[in-house]
Coordinates of C-alpha atoms in Angstrom, one line a residue:
X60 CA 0.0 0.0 0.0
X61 CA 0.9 3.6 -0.7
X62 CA 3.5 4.8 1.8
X63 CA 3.0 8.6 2.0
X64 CA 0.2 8.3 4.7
X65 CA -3.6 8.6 4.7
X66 CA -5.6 11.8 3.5
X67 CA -8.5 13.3 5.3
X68 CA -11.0 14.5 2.4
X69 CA -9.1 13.5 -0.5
X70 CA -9.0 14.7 -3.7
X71 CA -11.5 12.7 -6.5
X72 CA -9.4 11.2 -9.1
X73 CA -10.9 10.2 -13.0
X74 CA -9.5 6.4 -13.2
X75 CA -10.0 6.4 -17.2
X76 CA -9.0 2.5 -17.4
X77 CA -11.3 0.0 -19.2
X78 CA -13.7 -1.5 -16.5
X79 CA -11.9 -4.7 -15.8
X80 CA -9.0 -3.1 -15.1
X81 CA -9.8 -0.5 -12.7
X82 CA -11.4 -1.9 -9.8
X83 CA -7.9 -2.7 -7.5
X84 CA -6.8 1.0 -8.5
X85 CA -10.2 2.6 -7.5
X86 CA -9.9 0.6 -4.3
X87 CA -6.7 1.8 -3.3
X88 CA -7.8 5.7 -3.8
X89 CA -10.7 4.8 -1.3
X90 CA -8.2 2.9 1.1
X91 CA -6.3 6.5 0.9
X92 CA -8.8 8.6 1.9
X93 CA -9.2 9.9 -2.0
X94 CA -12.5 9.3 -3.9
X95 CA -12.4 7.7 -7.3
X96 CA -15.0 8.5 -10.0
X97 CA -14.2 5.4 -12.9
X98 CA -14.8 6.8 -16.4
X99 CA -13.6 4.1 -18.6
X100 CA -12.1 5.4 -21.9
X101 CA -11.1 2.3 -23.7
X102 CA -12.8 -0.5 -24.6
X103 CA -10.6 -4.1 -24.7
X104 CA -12.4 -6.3 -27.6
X105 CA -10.7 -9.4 -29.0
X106 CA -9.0 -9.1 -32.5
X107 CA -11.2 -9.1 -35.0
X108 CA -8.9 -11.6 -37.4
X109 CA -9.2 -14.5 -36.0
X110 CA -8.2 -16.4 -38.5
X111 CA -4.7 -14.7 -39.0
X112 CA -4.2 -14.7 -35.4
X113 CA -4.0 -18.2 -34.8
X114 CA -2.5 -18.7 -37.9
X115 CA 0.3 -17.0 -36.5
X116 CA 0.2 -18.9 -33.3
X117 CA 0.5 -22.0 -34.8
X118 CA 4.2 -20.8 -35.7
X119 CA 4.8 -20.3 -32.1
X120 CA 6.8 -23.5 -31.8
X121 CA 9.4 -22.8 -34.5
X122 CA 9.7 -19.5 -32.2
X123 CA 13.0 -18.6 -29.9
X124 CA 10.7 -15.5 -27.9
X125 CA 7.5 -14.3 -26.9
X126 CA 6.9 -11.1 -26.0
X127 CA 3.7 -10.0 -24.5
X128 CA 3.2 -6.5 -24.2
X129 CA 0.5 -5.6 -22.1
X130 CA -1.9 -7.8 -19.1
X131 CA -4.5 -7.5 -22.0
X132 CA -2.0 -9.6 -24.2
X133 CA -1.5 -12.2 -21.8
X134 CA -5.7 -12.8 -21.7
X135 CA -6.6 -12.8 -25.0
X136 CA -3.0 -14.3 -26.0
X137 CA -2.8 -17.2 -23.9
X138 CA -6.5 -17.6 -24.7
X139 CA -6.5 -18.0 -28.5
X140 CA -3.0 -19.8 -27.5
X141 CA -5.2 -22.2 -26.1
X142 CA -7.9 -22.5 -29.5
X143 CA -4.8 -23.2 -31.7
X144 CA -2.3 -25.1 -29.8
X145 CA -3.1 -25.8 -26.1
X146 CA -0.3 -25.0 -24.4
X147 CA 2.7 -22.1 -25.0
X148 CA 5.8 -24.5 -25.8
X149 CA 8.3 -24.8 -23.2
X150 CA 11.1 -24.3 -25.4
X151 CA 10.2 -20.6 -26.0
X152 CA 11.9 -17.8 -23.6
X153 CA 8.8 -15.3 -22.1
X154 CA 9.7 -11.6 -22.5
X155 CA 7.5 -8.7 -21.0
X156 CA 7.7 -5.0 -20.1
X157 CA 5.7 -4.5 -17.0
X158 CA 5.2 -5.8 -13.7
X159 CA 1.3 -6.3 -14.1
X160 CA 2.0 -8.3 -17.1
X161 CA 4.7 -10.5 -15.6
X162 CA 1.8 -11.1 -12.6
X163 CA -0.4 -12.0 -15.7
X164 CA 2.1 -14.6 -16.9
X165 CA 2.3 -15.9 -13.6
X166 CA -2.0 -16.6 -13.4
X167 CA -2.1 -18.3 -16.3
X168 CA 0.6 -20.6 -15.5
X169 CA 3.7 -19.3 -17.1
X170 CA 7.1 -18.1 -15.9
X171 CA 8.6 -14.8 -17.7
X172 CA 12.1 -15.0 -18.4
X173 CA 12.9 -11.5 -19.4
X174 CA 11.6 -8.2 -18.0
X175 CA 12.8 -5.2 -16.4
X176 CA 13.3 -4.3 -12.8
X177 CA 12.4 -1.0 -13.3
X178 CA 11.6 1.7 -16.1
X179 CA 9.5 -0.6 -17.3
X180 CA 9.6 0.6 -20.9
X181 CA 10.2 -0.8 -24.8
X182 CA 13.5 1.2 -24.2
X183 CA 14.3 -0.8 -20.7
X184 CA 13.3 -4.6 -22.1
X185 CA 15.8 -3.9 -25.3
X186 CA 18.1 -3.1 -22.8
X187 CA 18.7 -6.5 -21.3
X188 CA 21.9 -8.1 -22.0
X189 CA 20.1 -11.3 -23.9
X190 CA 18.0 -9.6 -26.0
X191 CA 21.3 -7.7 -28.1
X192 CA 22.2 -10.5 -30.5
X193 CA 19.3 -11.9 -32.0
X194 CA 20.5 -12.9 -35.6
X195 CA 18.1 -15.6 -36.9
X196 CA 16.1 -16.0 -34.0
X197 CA 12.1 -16.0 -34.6
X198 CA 9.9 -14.0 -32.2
X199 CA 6.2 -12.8 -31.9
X200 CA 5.2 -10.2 -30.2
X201 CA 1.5 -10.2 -28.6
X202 CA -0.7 -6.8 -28.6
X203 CA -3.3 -5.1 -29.3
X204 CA -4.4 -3.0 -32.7
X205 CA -1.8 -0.7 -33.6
X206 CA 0.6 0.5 -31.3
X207 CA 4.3 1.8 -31.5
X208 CA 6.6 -0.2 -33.7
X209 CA 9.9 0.2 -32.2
X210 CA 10.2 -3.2 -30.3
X211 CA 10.0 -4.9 -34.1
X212 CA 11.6 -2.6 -35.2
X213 CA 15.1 -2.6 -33.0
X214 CA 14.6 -6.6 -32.5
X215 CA 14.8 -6.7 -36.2
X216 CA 17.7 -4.5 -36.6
X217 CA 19.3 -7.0 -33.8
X218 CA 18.8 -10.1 -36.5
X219 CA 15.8 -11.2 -35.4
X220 CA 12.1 -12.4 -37.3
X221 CA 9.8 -10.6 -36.2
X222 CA 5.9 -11.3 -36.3
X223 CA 2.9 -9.5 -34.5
X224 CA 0.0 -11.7 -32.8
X225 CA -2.3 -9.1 -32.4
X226 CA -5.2 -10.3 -30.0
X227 CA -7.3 -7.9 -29.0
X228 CA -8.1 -4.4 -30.1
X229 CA -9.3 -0.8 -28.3
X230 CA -11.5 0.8 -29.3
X231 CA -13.6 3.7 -27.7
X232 CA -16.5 3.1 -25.9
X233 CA -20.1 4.2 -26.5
X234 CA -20.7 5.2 -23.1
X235 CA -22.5 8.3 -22.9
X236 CA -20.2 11.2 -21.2
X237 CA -22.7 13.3 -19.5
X238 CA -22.5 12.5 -16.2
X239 CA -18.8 13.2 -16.5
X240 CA -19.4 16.4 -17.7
X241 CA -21.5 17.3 -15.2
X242 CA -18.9 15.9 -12.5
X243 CA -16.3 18.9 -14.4
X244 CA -18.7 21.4 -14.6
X245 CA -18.9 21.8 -11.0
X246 CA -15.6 20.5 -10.4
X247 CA -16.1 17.4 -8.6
X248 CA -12.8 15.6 -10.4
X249 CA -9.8 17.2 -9.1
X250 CA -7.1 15.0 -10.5
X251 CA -6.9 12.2 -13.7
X252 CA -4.7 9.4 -14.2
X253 CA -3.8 7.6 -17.4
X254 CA -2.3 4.8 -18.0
X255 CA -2.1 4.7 -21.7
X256 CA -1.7 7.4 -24.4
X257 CA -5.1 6.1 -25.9
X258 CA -6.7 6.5 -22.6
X259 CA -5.9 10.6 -22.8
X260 CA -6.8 10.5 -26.7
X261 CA -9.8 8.6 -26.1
X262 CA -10.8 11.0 -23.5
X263 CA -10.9 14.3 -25.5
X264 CA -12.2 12.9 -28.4
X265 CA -15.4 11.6 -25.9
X266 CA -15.7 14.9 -24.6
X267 CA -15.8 16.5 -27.7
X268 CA -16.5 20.2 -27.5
X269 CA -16.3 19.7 -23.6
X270 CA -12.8 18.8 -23.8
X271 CA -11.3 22.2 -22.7
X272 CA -13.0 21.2 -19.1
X273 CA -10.4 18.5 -18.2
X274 CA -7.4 20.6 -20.2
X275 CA -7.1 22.2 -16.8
X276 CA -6.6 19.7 -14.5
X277 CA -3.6 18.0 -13.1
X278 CA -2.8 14.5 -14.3
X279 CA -1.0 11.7 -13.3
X280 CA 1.1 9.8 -15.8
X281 CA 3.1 6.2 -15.9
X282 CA 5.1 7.0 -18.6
X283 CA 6.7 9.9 -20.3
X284 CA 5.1 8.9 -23.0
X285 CA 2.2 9.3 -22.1
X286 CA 2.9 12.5 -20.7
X287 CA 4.4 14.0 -24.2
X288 CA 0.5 12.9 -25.4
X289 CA -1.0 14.7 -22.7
X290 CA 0.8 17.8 -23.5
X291 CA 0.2 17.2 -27.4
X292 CA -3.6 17.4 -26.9
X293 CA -3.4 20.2 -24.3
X294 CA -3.0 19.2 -21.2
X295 CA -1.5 22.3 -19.2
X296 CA -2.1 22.3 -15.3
X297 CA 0.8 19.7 -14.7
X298 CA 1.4 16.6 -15.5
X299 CA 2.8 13.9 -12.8
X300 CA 5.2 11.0 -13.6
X301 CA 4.8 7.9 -11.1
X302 CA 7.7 6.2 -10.3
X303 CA 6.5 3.4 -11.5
X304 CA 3.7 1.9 -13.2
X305 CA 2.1 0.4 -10.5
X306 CA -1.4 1.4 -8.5
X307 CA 0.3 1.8 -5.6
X308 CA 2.8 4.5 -7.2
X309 CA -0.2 6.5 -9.2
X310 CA -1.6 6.8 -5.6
X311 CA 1.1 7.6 -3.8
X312 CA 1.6 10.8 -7.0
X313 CA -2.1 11.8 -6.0
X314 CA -1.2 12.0 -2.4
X315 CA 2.1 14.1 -3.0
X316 CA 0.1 16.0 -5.2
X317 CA -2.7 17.1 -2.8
X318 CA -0.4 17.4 0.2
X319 CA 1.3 20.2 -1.8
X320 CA -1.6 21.8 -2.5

């Protein structure tokens, strides 16, 4: 648990993570003495192409690495795993970049080999000393729709073959935002937290011509990435980096936040 202390009337933060995602965080706000008002902003489908996906699976023992890059990867990844060949083979080496997705290896059943302590990043997993010399090894990397293409990208330039598995797509939701605007209107949010770029895009373009009411509120980042989004669409009352990307840090930020207040 957070270990900055406990707040007496806390601020209200906006947890903009899907719904399945966001009930540990929104507990931990309440635990602090915050409130926590969940606005989900993306929607986690599965992939649409089916057929290619497991297409690509069935490759996966031929493989050398498996990347997954998200908890969201692991579910719908080790589930359409399951539909084409049962079981991940044991002779691949696991590779993820964040501590929640590690933990997500770890419930299904699986043991990640390579991850980083800390920083958890692209940048930090390329990092690692056994992911520099790659020639002729085969990997897939499992994701979502879209995304940044610089983990293919630099394990290809290492000498690796490189294939996406990309299980499950975001989308935005349908959910009507009125009672959120209503909420900024008479400023009952104080604070936001994202914790991913499409989460802040998804946002605005939700709020539509109500998007200048959030553009002055502070907001609590996990990566600078996402923070160099935030600033792209207008973000301008200050944006937080966490220390890490765990619940624990984004509340510990909040607390920080409103004890220098």
């Amino acid at each position: 648990m957070s270990t900055t202390g406990n707040l007496n009337n806390g601020p209200t933060m906006l947890v903009t993570r899907p719904v399945h995602q966001a009930d540990q965080l929104m507990e931990l706000i309440h635990s602090a003495g915050g409130l926590a008002y969940g606005f989900a902003t993306i929607e986690i489908r599965p992939a649409q192409d089916r057929p290619a996906l497991l297409d690509t699976i069935k490759t996966l023992p031929d493989c050398d690495y498996v990347f997954f890059i998200s908890p969201n990867a692991v579910t719908h990844g080790i589930e359409a795993i399951s539909d084409a060949i049962g079981d991940l083979p044991k002779t691949v080496k696991l590779a993820a970049i964040g501590a929640g997705t590690v933990a997500a290896l770890k419930t299904a059943g699986y043991q990640c080999q390579l991850s980083p302590k800390e920083n958890f990043s692209s940048e930090s997993l390329l990092a690692l000393p056994a992911l520099q010399d790659l020639k002729n090894k085969r990997v897939i990397i499992f994701r979502g729709n879209g995304g940044r293409n610089k983990l293919k990208n630099e394990l290809s330039n290492r000498g690796a073959h490189v294939a996406y598995a990309e299980c499950y797509e975001r989308v935005i939701p349908g959910t009507n935002p009125e009672a959120l605007i209503s909420k900024l209107r008479n400023h009952n949010i104080n604070i936001i937290s994202f914790t991913s770029s499409d989460a802040a895009r998804y946002l605005v373009a939700m709020l539509g011509d109500n998007a200048g009411l959030v553009f002055n509120l502070p907001v609590i980042v996990i990566s600078q990435r996402i923070s160099d989004v935030c600033l792209s669409l207008g973000f301008k009352a200050g944006i937080i980096l966490t220390k890490s990307a765990s619940n624990e840090a984004i509340v510990d930020s909040m607390m920080a936040w409103q004890k220098k207040k």
